[in-house]
Short mmCIF file of N, CA and C in Angstrom, two decimals:
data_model
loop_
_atom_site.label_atom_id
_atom_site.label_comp_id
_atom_site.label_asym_id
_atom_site.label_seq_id
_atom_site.Cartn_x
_atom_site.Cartn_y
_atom_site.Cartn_z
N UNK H 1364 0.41 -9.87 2.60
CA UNK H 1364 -0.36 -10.98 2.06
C UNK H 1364 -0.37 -12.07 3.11
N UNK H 1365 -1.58 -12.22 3.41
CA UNK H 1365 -1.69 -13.89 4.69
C UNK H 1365 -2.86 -14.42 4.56
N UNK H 1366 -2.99 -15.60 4.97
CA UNK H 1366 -3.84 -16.97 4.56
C UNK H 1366 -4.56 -16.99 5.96
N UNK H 1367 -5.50 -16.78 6.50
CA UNK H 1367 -5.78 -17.24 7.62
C UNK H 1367 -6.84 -18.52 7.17
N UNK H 1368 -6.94 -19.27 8.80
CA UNK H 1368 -7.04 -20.92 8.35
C UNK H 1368 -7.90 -21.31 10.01
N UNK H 1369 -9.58 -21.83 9.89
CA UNK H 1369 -9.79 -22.35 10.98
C UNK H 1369 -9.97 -23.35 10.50
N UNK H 1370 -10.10 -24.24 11.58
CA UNK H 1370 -10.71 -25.85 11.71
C UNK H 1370 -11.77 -25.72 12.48
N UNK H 1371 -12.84 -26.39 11.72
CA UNK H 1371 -13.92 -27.02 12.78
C UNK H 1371 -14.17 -28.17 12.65
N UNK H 1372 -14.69 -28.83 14.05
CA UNK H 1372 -15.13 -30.65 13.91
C UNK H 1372 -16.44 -30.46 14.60
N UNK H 1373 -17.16 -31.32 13.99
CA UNK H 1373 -18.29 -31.89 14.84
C UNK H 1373 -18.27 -32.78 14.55
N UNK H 1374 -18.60 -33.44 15.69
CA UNK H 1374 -18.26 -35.45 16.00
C UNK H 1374 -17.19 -36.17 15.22
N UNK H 1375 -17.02 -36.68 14.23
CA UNK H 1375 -15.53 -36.59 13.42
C UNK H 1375 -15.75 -36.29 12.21
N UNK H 1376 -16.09 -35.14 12.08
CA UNK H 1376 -15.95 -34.54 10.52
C UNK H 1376 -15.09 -33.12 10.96
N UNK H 1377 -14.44 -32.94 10.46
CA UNK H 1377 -13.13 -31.78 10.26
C UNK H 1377 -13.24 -31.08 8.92
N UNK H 1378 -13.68 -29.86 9.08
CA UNK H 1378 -13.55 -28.92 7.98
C UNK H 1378 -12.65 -27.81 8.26
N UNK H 1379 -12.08 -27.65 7.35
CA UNK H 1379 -10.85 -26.59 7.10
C UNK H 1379 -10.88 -25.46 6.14
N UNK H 1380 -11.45 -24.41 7.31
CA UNK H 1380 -11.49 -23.25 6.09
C UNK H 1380 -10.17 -21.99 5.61
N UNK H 1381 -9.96 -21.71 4.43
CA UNK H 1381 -8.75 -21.14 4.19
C UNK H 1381 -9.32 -19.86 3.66
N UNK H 1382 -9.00 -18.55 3.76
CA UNK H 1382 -9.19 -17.31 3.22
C UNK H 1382 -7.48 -16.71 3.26
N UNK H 1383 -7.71 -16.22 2.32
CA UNK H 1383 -6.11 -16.07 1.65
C UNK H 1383 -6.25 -14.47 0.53
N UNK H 1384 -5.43 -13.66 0.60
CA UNK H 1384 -5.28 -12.53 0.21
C UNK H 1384 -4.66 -13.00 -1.04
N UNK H 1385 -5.16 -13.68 -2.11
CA UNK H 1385 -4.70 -13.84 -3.29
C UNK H 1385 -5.91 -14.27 -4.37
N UNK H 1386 -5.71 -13.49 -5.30
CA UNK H 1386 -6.91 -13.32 -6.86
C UNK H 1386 -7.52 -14.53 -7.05
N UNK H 1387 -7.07 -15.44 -6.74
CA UNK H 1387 -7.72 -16.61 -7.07
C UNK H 1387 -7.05 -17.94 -6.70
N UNK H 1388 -7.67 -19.25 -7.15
CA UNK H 1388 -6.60 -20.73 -6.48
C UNK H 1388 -7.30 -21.50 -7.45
N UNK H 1389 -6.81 -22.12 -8.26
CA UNK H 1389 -7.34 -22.93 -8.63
C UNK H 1389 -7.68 -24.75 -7.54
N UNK H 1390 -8.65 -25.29 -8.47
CA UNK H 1390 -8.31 -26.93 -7.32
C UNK H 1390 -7.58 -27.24 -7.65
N UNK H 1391 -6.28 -27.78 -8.79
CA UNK H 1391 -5.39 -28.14 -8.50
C UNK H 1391 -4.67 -27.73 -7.63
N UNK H 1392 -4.43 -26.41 -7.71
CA UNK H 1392 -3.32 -25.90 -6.72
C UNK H 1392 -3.65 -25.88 -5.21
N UNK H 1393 -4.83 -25.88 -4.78
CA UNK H 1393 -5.51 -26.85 -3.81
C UNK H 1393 -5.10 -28.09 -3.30
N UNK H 1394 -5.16 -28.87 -4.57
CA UNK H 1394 -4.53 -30.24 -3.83
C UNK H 1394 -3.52 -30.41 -3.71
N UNK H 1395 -2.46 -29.18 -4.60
CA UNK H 1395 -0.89 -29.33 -4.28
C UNK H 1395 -0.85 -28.73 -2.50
N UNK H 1396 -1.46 -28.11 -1.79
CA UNK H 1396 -1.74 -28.32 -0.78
C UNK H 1396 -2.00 -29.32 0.29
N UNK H 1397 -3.07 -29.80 -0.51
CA UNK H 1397 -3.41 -31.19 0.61
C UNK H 1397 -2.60 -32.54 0.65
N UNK H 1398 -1.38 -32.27 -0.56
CA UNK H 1398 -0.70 -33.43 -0.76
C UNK H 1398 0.60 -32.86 0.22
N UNK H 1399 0.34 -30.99 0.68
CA UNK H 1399 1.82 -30.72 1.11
C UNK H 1399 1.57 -31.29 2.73
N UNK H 1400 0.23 -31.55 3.31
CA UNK H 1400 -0.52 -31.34 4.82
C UNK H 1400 0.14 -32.80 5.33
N UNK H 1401 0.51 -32.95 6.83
CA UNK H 1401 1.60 -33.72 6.88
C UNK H 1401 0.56 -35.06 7.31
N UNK H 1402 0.62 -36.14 7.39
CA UNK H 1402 0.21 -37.47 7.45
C UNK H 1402 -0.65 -37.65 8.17
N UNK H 1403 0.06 -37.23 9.38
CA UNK H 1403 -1.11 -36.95 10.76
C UNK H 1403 -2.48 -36.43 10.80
N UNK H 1404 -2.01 -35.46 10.26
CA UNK H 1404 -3.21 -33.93 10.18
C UNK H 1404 -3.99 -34.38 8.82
N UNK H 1405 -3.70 -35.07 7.76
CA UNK H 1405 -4.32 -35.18 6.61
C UNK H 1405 -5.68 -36.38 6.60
N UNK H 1406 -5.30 -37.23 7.53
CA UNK H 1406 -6.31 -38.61 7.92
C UNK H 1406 -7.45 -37.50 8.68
N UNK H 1407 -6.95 -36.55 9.67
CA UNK H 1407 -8.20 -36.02 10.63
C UNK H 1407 -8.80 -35.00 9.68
N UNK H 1408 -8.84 -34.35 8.21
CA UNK H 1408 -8.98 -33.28 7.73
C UNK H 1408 -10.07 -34.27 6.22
N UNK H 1409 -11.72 -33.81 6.35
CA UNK H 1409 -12.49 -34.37 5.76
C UNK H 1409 -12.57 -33.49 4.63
N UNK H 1410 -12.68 -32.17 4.47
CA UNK H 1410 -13.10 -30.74 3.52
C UNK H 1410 -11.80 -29.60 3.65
N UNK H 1411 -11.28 -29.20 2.35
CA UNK H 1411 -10.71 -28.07 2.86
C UNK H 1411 -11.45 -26.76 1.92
N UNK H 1412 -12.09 -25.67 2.16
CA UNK H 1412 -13.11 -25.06 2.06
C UNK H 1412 -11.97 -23.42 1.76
N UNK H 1413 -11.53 -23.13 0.15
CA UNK H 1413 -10.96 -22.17 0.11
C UNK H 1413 -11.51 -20.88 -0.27
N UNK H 1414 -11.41 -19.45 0.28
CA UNK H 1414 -11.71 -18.56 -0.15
C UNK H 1414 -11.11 -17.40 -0.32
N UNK H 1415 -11.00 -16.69 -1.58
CA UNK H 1415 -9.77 -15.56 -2.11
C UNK H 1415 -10.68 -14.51 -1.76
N UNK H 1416 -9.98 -13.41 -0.45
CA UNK H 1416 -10.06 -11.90 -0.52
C UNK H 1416 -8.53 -11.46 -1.01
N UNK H 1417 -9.16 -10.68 -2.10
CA UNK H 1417 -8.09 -10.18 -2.84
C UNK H 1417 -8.49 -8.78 -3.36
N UNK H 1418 -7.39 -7.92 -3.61
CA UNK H 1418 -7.03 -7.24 -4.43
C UNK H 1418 -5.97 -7.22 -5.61
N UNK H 1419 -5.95 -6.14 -6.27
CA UNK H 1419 -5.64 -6.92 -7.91
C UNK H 1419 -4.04 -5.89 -8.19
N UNK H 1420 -3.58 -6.18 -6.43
CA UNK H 1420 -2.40 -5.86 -6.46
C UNK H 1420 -1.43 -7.15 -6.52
N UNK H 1421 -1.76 -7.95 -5.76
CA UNK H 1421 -1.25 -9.18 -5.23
C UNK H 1421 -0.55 -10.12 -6.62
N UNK H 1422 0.25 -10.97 -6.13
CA UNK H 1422 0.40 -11.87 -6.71
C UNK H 1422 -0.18 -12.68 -7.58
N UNK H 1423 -0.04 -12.92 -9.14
CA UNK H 1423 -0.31 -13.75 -10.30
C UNK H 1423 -0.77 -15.08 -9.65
N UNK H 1424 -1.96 -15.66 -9.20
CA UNK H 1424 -2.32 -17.11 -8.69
C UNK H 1424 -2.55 -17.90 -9.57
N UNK H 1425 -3.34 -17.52 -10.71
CA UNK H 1425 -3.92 -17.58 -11.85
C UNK H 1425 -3.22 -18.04 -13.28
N UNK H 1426 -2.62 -16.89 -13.38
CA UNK H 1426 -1.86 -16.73 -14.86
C UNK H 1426 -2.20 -16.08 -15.64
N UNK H 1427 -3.17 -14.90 -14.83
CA UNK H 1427 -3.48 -14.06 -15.99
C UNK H 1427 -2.98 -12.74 -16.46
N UNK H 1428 -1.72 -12.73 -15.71
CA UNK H 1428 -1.05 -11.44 -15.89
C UNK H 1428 0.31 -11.45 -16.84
N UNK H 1429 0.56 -12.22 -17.62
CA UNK H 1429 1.92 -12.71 -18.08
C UNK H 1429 2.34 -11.46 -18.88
N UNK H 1430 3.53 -11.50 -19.19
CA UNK H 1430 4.15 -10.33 -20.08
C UNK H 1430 3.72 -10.48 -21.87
N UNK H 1431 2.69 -11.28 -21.76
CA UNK H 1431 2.04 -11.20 -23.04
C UNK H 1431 0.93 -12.38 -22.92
N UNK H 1432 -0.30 -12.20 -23.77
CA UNK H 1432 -1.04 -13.20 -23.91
C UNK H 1432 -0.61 -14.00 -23.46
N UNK H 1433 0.02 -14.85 -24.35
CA UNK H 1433 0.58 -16.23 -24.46
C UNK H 1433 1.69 -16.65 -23.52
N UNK H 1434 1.86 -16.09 -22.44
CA UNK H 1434 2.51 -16.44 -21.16
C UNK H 1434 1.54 -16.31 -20.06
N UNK H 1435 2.28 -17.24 -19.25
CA UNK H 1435 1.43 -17.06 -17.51
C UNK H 1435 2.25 -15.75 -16.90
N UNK H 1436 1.46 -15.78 -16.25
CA UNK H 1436 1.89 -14.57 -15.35
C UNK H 1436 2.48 -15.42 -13.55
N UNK H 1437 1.83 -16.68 -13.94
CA UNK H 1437 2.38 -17.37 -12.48
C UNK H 1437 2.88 -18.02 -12.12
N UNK H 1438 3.84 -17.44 -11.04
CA UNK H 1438 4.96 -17.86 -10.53
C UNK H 1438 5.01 -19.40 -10.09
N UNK H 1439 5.51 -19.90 -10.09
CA UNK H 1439 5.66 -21.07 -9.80
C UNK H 1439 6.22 -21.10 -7.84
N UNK H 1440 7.48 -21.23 -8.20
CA UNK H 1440 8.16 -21.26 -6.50
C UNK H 1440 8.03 -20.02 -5.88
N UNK H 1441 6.67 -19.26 -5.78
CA UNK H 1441 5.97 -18.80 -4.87
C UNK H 1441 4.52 -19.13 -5.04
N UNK H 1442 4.00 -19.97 -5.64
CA UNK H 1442 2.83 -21.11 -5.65
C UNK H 1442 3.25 -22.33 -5.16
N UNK H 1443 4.62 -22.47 -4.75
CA UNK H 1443 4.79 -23.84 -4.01
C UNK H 1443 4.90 -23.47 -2.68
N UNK H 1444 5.39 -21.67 -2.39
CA UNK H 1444 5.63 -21.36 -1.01
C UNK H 1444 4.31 -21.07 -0.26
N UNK H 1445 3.58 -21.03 -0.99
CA UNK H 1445 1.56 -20.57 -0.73
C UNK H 1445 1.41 -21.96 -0.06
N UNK H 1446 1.56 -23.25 -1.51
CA UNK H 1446 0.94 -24.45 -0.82
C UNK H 1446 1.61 -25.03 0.74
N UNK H 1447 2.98 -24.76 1.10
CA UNK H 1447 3.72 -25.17 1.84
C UNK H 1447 3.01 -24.55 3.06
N UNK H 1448 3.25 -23.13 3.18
CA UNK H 1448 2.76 -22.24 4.06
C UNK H 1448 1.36 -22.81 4.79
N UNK H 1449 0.19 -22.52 3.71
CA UNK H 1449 -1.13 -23.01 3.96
C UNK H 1449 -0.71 -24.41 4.68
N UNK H 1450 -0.16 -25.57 3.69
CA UNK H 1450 -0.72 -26.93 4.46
C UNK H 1450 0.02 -26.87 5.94
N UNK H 1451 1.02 -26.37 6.54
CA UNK H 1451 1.85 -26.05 7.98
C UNK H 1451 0.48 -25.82 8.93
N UNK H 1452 -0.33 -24.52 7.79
CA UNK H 1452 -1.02 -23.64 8.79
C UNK H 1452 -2.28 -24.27 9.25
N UNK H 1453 -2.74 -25.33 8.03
CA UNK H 1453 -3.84 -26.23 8.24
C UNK H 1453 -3.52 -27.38 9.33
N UNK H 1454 -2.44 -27.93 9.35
CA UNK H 1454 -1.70 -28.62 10.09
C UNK H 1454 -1.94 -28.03 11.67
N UNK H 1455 -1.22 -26.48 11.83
CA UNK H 1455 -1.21 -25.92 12.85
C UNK H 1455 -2.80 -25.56 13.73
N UNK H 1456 -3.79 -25.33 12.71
CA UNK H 1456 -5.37 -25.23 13.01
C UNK H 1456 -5.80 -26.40 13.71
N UNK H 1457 -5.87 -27.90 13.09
CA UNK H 1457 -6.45 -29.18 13.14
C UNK H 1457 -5.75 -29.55 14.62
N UNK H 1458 -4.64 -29.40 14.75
CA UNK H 1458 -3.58 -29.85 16.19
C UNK H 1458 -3.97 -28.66 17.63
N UNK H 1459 -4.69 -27.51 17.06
CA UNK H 1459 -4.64 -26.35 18.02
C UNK H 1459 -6.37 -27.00 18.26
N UNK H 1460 -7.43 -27.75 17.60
CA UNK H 1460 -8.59 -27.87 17.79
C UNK H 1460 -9.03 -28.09 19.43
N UNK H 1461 -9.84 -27.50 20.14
CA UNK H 1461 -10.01 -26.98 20.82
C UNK H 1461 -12.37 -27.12 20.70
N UNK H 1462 -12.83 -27.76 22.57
CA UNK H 1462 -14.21 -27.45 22.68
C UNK H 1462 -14.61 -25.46 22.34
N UNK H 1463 -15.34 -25.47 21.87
CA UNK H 1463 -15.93 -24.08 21.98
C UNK H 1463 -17.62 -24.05 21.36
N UNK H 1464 -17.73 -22.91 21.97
CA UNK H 1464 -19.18 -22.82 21.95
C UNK H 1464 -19.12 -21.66 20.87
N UNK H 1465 -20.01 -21.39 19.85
CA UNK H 1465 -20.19 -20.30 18.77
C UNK H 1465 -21.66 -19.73 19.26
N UNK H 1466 -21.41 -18.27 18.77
CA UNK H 1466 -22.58 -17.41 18.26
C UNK H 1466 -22.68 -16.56 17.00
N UNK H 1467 -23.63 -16.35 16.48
CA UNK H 1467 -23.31 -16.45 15.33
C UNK H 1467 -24.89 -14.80 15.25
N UNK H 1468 -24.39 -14.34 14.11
CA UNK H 1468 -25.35 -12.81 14.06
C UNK H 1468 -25.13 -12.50 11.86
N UNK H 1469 -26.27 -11.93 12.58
CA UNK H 1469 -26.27 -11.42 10.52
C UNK H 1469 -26.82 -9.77 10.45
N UNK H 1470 -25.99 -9.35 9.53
CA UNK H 1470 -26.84 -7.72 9.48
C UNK H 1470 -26.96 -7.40 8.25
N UNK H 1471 -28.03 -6.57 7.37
CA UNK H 1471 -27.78 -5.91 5.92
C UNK H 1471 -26.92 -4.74 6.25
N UNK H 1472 -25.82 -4.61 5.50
CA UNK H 1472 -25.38 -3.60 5.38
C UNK H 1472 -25.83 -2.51 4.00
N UNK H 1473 -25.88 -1.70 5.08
CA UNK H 1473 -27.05 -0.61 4.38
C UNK H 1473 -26.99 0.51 5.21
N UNK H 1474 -27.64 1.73 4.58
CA UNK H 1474 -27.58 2.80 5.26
C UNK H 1474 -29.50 2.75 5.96
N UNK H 1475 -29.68 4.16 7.07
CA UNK H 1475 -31.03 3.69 7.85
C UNK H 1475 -31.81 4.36 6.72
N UNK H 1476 -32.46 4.30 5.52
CA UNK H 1476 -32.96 4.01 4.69
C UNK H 1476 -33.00 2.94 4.14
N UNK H 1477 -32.01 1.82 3.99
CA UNK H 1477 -32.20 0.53 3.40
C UNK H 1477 -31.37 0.54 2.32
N UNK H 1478 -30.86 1.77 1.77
CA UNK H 1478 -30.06 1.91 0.57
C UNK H 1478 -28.70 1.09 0.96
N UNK H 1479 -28.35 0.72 -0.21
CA UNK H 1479 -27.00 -0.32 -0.09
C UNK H 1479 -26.07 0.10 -1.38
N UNK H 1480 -26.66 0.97 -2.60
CA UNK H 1480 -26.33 1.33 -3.43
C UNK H 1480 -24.71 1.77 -3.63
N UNK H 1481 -24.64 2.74 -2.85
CA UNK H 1481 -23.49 3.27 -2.20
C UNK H 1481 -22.63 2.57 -1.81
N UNK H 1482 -22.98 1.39 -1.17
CA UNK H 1482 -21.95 0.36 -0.86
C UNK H 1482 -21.29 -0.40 -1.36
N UNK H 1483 -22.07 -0.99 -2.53
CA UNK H 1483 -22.44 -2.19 -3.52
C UNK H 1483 -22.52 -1.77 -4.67
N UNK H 1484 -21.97 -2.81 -5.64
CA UNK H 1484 -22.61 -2.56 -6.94
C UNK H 1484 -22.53 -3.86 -7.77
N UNK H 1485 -23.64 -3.96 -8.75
CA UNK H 1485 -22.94 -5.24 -9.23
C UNK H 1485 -23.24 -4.65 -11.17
N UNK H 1486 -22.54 -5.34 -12.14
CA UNK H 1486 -22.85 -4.76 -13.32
C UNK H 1486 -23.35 -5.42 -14.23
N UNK H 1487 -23.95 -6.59 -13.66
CA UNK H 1487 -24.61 -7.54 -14.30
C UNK H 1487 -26.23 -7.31 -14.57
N UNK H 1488 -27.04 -7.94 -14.97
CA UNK H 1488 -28.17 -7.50 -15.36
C UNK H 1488 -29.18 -8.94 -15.40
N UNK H 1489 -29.80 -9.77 -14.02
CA UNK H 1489 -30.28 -8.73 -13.74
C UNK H 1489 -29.16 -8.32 -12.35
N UNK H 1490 -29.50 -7.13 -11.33
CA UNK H 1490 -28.66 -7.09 -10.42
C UNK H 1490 -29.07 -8.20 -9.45
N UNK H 1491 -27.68 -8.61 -8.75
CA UNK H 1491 -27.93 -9.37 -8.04
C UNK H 1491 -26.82 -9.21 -6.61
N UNK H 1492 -27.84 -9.02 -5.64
CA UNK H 1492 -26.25 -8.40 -4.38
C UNK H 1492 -26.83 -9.15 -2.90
N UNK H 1493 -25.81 -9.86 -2.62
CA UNK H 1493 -26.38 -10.33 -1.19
C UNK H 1493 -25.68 -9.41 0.00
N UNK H 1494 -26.17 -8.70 0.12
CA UNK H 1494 -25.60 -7.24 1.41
C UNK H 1494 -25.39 -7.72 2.83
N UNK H 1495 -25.78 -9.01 2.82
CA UNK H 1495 -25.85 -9.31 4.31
C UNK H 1495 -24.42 -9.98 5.11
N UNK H 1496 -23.80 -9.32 6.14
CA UNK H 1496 -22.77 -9.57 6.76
C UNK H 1496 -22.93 -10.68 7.59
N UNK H 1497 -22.27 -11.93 7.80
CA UNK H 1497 -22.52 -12.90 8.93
C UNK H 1497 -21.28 -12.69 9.83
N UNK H 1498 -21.35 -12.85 10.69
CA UNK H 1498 -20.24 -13.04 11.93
C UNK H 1498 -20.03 -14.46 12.65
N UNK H 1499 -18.91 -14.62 12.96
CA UNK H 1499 -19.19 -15.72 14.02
C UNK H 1499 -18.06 -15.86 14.93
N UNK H 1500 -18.84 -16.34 15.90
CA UNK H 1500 -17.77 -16.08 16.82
C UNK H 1500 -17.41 -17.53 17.97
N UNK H 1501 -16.42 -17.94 18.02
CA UNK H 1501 -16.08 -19.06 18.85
C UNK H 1501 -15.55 -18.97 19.71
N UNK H 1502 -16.16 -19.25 20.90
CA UNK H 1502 -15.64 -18.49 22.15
C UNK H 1502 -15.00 -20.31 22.97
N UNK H 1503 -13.84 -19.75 24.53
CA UNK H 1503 -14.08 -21.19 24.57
C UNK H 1503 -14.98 -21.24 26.00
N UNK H 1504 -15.79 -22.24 26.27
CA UNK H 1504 -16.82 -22.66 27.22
C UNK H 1504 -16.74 -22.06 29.08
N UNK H 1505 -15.28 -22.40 29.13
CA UNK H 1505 -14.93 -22.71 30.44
C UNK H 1505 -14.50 -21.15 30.96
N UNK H 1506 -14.16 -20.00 29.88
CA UNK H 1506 -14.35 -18.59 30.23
C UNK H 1506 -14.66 -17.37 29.31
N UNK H 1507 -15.27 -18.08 28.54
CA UNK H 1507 -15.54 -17.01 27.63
C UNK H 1507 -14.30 -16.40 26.66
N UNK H 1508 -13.55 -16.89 26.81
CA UNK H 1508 -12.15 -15.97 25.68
C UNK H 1508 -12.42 -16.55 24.24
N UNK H 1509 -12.17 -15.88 23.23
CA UNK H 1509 -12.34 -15.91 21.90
C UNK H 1509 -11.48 -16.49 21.28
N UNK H 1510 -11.92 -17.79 20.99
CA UNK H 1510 -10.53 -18.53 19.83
C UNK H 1510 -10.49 -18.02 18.76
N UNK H 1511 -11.20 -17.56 17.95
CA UNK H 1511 -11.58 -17.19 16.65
C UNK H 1511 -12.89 -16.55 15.98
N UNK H 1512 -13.09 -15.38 15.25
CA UNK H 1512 -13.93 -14.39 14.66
C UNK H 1512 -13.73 -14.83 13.33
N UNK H 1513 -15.32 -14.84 12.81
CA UNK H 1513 -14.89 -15.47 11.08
C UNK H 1513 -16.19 -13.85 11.07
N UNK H 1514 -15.68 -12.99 9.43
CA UNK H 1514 -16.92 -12.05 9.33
C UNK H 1514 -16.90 -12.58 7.54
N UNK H 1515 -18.12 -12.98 7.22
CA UNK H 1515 -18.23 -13.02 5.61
C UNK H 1515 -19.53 -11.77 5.27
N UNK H 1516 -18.87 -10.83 4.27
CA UNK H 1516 -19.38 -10.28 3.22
C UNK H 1516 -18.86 -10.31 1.71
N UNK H 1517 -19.68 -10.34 1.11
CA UNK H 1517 -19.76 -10.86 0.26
C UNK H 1517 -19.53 -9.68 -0.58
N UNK H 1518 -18.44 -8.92 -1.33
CA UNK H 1518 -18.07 -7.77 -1.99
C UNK H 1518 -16.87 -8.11 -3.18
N UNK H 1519 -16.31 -7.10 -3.79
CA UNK H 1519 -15.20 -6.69 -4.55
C UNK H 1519 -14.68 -5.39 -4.07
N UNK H 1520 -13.31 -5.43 -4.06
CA UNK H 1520 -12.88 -4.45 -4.00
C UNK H 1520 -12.70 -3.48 -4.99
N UNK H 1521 -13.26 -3.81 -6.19
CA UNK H 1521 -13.05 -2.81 -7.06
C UNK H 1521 -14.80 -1.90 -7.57
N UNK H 1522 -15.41 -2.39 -6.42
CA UNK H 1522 -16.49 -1.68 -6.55
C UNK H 1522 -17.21 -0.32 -6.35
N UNK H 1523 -16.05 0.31 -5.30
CA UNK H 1523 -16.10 1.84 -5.66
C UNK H 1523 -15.58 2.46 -6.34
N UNK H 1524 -14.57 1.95 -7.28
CA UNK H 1524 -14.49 2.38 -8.73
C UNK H 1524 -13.26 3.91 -7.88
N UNK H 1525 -12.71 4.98 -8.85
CA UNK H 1525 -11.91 5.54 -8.93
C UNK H 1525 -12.76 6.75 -7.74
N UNK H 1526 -13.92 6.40 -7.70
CA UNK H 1526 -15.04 8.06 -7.26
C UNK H 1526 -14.45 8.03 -5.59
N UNK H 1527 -14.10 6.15 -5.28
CA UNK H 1527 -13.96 6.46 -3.88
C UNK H 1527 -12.81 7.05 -3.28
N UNK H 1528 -12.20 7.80 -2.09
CA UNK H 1528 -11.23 8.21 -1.50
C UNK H 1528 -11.28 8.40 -0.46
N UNK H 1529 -12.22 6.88 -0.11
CA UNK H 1529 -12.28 6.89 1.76
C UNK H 1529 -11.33 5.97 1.96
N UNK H 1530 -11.49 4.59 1.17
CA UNK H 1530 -10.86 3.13 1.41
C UNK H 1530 -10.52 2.73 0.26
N UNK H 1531 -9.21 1.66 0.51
CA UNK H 1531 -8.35 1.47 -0.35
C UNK H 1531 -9.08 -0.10 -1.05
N UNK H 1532 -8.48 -0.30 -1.86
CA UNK H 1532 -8.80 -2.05 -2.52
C UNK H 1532 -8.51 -3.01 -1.09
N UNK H 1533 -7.93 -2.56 -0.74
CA UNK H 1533 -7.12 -3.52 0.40
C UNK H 1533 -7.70 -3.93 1.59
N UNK H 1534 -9.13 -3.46 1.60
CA UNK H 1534 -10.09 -3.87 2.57
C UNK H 1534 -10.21 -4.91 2.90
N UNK H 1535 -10.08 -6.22 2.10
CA UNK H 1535 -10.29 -7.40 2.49
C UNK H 1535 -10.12 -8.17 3.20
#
């Protein structure tokens, strides 16, 4: 289970994006974050921008797993070790900020028919699936080396259902 965490600025706006291998976050537990981010780093930090790839192995974030209805399922002092962790790592992003130049690419993922079926599914009605992969990439200026690769698709892991036995939930 890990949180990865970039920073970007343009001119002085600082956004902080978090993707984290856990079911969900609420905003409170968000701001028990931004209250953990240390003094310094919290004045230069305008947005913090969270997003859960998860599988539905992981850790109770939520509370929806409790040993009955009417209990949480979530842990507490390992929801304080999440917020601690993250705000260090946001801390560690904003202080590592760095010039770089980005490029940036998009593809449907799909097979060379156009079919995406196979890939995707959604069970709502009407369907609704955005297939398209973005990349990006931040290189730094002065030689080309790669500070950081962000790839967003937009999926569930529980969408190949029991039929698949190529890849695990854990893709994310």
């Amino acid at each position: 289970i890990e949180a990865r965490v970039i920073a970007l600025r343009h001119n002085e706006t600082t956004v902080v994006i978090v993707s984290a291998d856990l079911i969900g976050f609420f905003h409170d537990h968000l701001q028990g974050v931004k209250e953990r981010i240390s003094a310094a780093v919290a004045d230069q930090v305008d947005l913090v921008v969270w997003s859960s790839s998860h599988n539905h192995e992981g850790p109770d974030m939520i509370g929806i797993w409790g040993k009955t209805l009417l209990e949480s399922g979530l842990d507490w002092d390992y929801m304080e070790e999440v917020q601690t962790k993250v705000a260090a790592a946001i801390g560690d992003a904003v202080t590592a900020l760095e010039p770089a130049n980005i490029v940036h690419s998009a593809i449907a993922v799909e097979d060379a028919t156009g079919d995406m079926t196979h890939l995707f599914a959604d069970g709502r009605d009407p369907t609704i699936i955005n297939n398209e992969m973005n990349v990006m990439r931040f290189y730094r200026p002065a030689d080309d080396t790669t500070i950081a690769t962000v790839v967003n698709l937009g999926t569930h892991p529980e969408v190949l259902w029991s039929r698949n036995t190529l890849i695990t939930a854990d893709f994310p």
